[in-house]
């Protein structure tokens, strides 16, 4: 279990992020076209998992915008933006913002992604949603970088995540 804060108040997650050097857990997530995607769909590409509570909050929306901006310049890299939001909310947001360099995925069906990655909130006002985190994988699905943002309203360290990609 990890503890982060929401506006200074502690909240706990269901576990800990996968460790650097381990294989990332596989997942089943729903895309905006309602197809089901797994980690194997991205095998052979570097993958950035941009994980957040809800695309309908300012910080979460900004992380999608920022990774979309950066993703257009990344070679052989997929940026997956993951939350419990319905696929329709992801499609609406990215469509309205003109964001097409990221892939939006939803864990709305059963939260198994959040459990596998240890980042479901288990208490507090965001219980059941995902803790703001970034996990970077190499082409073989090995974890090369993780960050669980300590204060939920803060943005992730984009530079550190991108540096991990360039140094992989």
GROMACS .gro file of C-alpha atoms in nm:
model
  168
    1UNK     CA    1   0.000   0.000   0.000
    2UNK     CA    2   0.123   0.348  -0.084
    3UNK     CA    3   0.008   0.673   0.071
    4UNK     CA    4  -0.028   0.994  -0.130
    5UNK     CA    5  -0.219   1.312  -0.051
    6UNK     CA    6  -0.515   1.497  -0.192
    7UNK     CA    7  -0.478   1.866  -0.106
    8UNK     CA    8  -0.265   1.763   0.191
    9UNK     CA    9  -0.493   1.489   0.326
   10UNK     CA   10  -0.351   1.135   0.312
   11UNK     CA   11  -0.520   0.871   0.097
   12UNK     CA   12  -0.406   0.513   0.037
   13UNK     CA   13  -0.372   0.293  -0.267
   14UNK     CA   14  -0.429  -0.079  -0.305
   15UNK     CA   15  -0.059  -0.157  -0.343
   16UNK     CA   16   0.261  -0.034  -0.502
   17UNK     CA   17   0.358   0.032  -0.860
   18UNK     CA   18   0.551  -0.244  -1.039
   19UNK     CA   19   0.923  -0.228  -0.971
   20UNK     CA   20   1.172  -0.107  -1.231
   21UNK     CA   21   1.325  -0.409  -1.406
   22UNK     CA   22   1.013  -0.628  -1.376
   23UNK     CA   23   0.770  -0.727  -1.649
   24UNK     CA   24   0.464  -0.503  -1.651
   25UNK     CA   25   0.139  -0.680  -1.565
   26UNK     CA   26  -0.084  -0.742  -1.865
   27UNK     CA   27  -0.423  -0.572  -1.871
   28UNK     CA   28  -0.757  -0.553  -2.046
   29UNK     CA   29  -0.880  -0.197  -2.099
   30UNK     CA   30  -1.155  -0.048  -2.313
   31UNK     CA   31  -1.066   0.188  -2.598
   32UNK     CA   32  -1.284   0.476  -2.718
   33UNK     CA   33  -1.425   0.254  -2.997
   34UNK     CA   34  -1.522   0.001  -2.724
   35UNK     CA   35  -1.263  -0.252  -2.840
   36UNK     CA   36  -1.059  -0.428  -2.572
   37UNK     CA   37  -0.686  -0.363  -2.562
   38UNK     CA   38  -0.413  -0.546  -2.374
   39UNK     CA   39  -0.045  -0.480  -2.325
   40UNK     CA   40   0.029  -0.730  -2.601
   41UNK     CA   41  -0.135  -0.488  -2.850
   42UNK     CA   42   0.167  -0.260  -2.797
   43UNK     CA   43   0.446  -0.520  -2.794
   44UNK     CA   44   0.748  -0.398  -2.986
   45UNK     CA   45   0.682  -0.033  -2.895
   46UNK     CA   46   0.795   0.165  -2.596
   47UNK     CA   47   0.491   0.249  -2.385
   48UNK     CA   48   0.411   0.536  -2.151
   49UNK     CA   49   0.121   0.466  -1.915
   50UNK     CA   50  -0.020   0.805  -1.814
   51UNK     CA   51  -0.258   0.708  -1.533
   52UNK     CA   52  -0.492   0.951  -1.357
   53UNK     CA   53  -0.819   0.981  -1.160
   54UNK     CA   54  -1.040   1.152  -1.423
   55UNK     CA   55  -0.994   1.335  -1.752
   56UNK     CA   56  -1.257   1.582  -1.626
   57UNK     CA   57  -1.017   1.746  -1.380
   58UNK     CA   58  -0.771   2.020  -1.469
   59UNK     CA   59  -0.450   1.838  -1.377
   60UNK     CA   60  -0.555   1.513  -1.546
   61UNK     CA   61  -0.657   1.697  -1.862
   62UNK     CA   62  -0.326   1.883  -1.865
   63UNK     CA   63  -0.130   1.556  -1.840
   64UNK     CA   64  -0.313   1.422  -2.146
   65UNK     CA   65  -0.242   1.746  -2.336
   66UNK     CA   66   0.126   1.745  -2.237
   67UNK     CA   67   0.186   1.382  -2.326
   68UNK     CA   68  -0.006   1.434  -2.653
   69UNK     CA   69   0.228   1.723  -2.739
   70UNK     CA   70   0.537   1.515  -2.658
   71UNK     CA   71   0.410   1.191  -2.815
   72UNK     CA   72   0.409   1.337  -3.165
   73UNK     CA   73   0.788   1.356  -3.151
   74UNK     CA   74   0.857   1.014  -2.998
   75UNK     CA   75   0.975   0.730  -3.218
   76UNK     CA   76   0.831   0.381  -3.170
   77UNK     CA   77   0.640   0.495  -2.860
   78UNK     CA   78   0.273   0.472  -2.762
   79UNK     CA   79   0.127   0.690  -2.487
   80UNK     CA   80  -0.170   0.527  -2.316
   81UNK     CA   81  -0.388   0.760  -2.107
   82UNK     CA   82  -0.572   0.547  -1.852
   83UNK     CA   83  -0.848   0.623  -1.602
   84UNK     CA   84  -1.185   0.495  -1.481
   85UNK     CA   85  -1.364   0.747  -1.705
   86UNK     CA   86  -1.603   0.596  -1.954
   87UNK     CA   87  -1.459   0.554  -2.305
   88UNK     CA   88  -1.711   0.818  -2.421
   89UNK     CA   89  -1.562   1.077  -2.185
   90UNK     CA   90  -1.213   1.004  -2.320
   91UNK     CA   91  -1.339   1.035  -2.679
   92UNK     CA   92  -1.525   1.359  -2.604
   93UNK     CA   93  -1.224   1.519  -2.436
   94UNK     CA   94  -0.964   1.418  -2.694
   95UNK     CA   95  -1.198   1.505  -2.981
   96UNK     CA   96  -1.278   1.850  -2.842
   97UNK     CA   97  -0.909   1.917  -2.775
   98UNK     CA   98  -0.786   1.774  -3.108
   99UNK     CA   99  -0.558   1.526  -2.930
  100UNK     CA  100  -0.460   1.240  -3.156
  101UNK     CA  101  -0.111   1.137  -3.046
  102UNK     CA  102  -0.230   0.950  -2.736
  103UNK     CA  103  -0.444   0.641  -2.691
  104UNK     CA  104  -0.723   0.673  -2.436
  105UNK     CA  105  -0.817   0.362  -2.240
  106UNK     CA  106  -1.071   0.299  -1.966
  107UNK     CA  107  -1.059   0.070  -1.663
  108UNK     CA  108  -1.431   0.125  -1.598
  109UNK     CA  109  -1.547  -0.236  -1.624
  110UNK     CA  110  -1.382  -0.394  -1.323
  111UNK     CA  111  -1.081  -0.190  -1.210
  112UNK     CA  112  -0.848  -0.485  -1.267
  113UNK     CA  113  -0.581  -0.263  -1.422
  114UNK     CA  114  -0.569  -0.048  -1.109
  115UNK     CA  115  -0.545  -0.354  -0.886
  116UNK     CA  116  -0.271  -0.515  -1.100
  117UNK     CA  117  -0.067  -0.194  -1.090
  118UNK     CA  118  -0.142  -0.126  -0.720
  119UNK     CA  119  -0.288   0.220  -0.773
  120UNK     CA  120  -0.660   0.207  -0.694
  121UNK     CA  121  -0.748   0.445  -0.412
  122UNK     CA  122  -0.891   0.240  -0.123
  123UNK     CA  123  -1.014   0.530   0.090
  124UNK     CA  124  -1.082   0.903   0.082
  125UNK     CA  125  -1.296   1.104  -0.159
  126UNK     CA  126  -1.135   0.944  -0.467
  127UNK     CA  127  -1.189   0.585  -0.349
  128UNK     CA  128  -1.207   0.349  -0.647
  129UNK     CA  129  -1.025   0.584  -0.886
  130UNK     CA  130  -0.659   0.562  -0.989
  131UNK     CA  131  -0.369   0.740  -0.824
  132UNK     CA  132  -0.188   0.978  -1.061
  133UNK     CA  133   0.108   0.775  -1.187
  134UNK     CA  134   0.337   0.727  -1.483
  135UNK     CA  135   0.487   0.392  -1.578
  136UNK     CA  136   0.727   0.366  -1.873
  137UNK     CA  137   0.795   0.034  -2.047
  138UNK     CA  138   1.058  -0.069  -2.299
  139UNK     CA  139   0.976  -0.259  -2.620
  140UNK     CA  140   0.964  -0.589  -2.428
  141UNK     CA  141   0.717  -0.470  -2.164
  142UNK     CA  142   0.980  -0.428  -1.893
  143UNK     CA  143   0.928  -0.142  -1.650
  144UNK     CA  144   1.203   0.119  -1.693
  145UNK     CA  145   1.051   0.408  -1.493
  146UNK     CA  146   0.773   0.469  -1.243
  147UNK     CA  147   0.635   0.770  -1.064
  148UNK     CA  148   0.341   0.786  -0.828
  149UNK     CA  149   0.273   1.156  -0.782
  150UNK     CA  150   0.285   1.233  -0.410
  151UNK     CA  151   0.022   1.509  -0.418
  152UNK     CA  152  -0.270   1.411  -0.639
  153UNK     CA  153  -0.336   1.763  -0.764
  154UNK     CA  154   0.023   1.796  -0.894
  155UNK     CA  155   0.133   1.704  -1.246
  156UNK     CA  156   0.377   1.418  -1.305
  157UNK     CA  157   0.743   1.475  -1.385
  158UNK     CA  158   0.715   1.469  -1.765
  159UNK     CA  159   1.087   1.527  -1.816
  160UNK     CA  160   1.190   1.228  -1.605
  161UNK     CA  161   0.944   0.999  -1.785
  162UNK     CA  162   1.062   1.116  -2.127
  163UNK     CA  163   1.428   1.090  -2.026
  164UNK     CA  164   1.366   0.726  -1.933
  165UNK     CA  165   1.242   0.668  -2.289
  166UNK     CA  166   1.543   0.831  -2.447
  167UNK     CA  167   1.785   0.638  -2.226
  168UNK     CA  168   1.619   0.299  -2.280
   0.00000   0.00000   0.00000
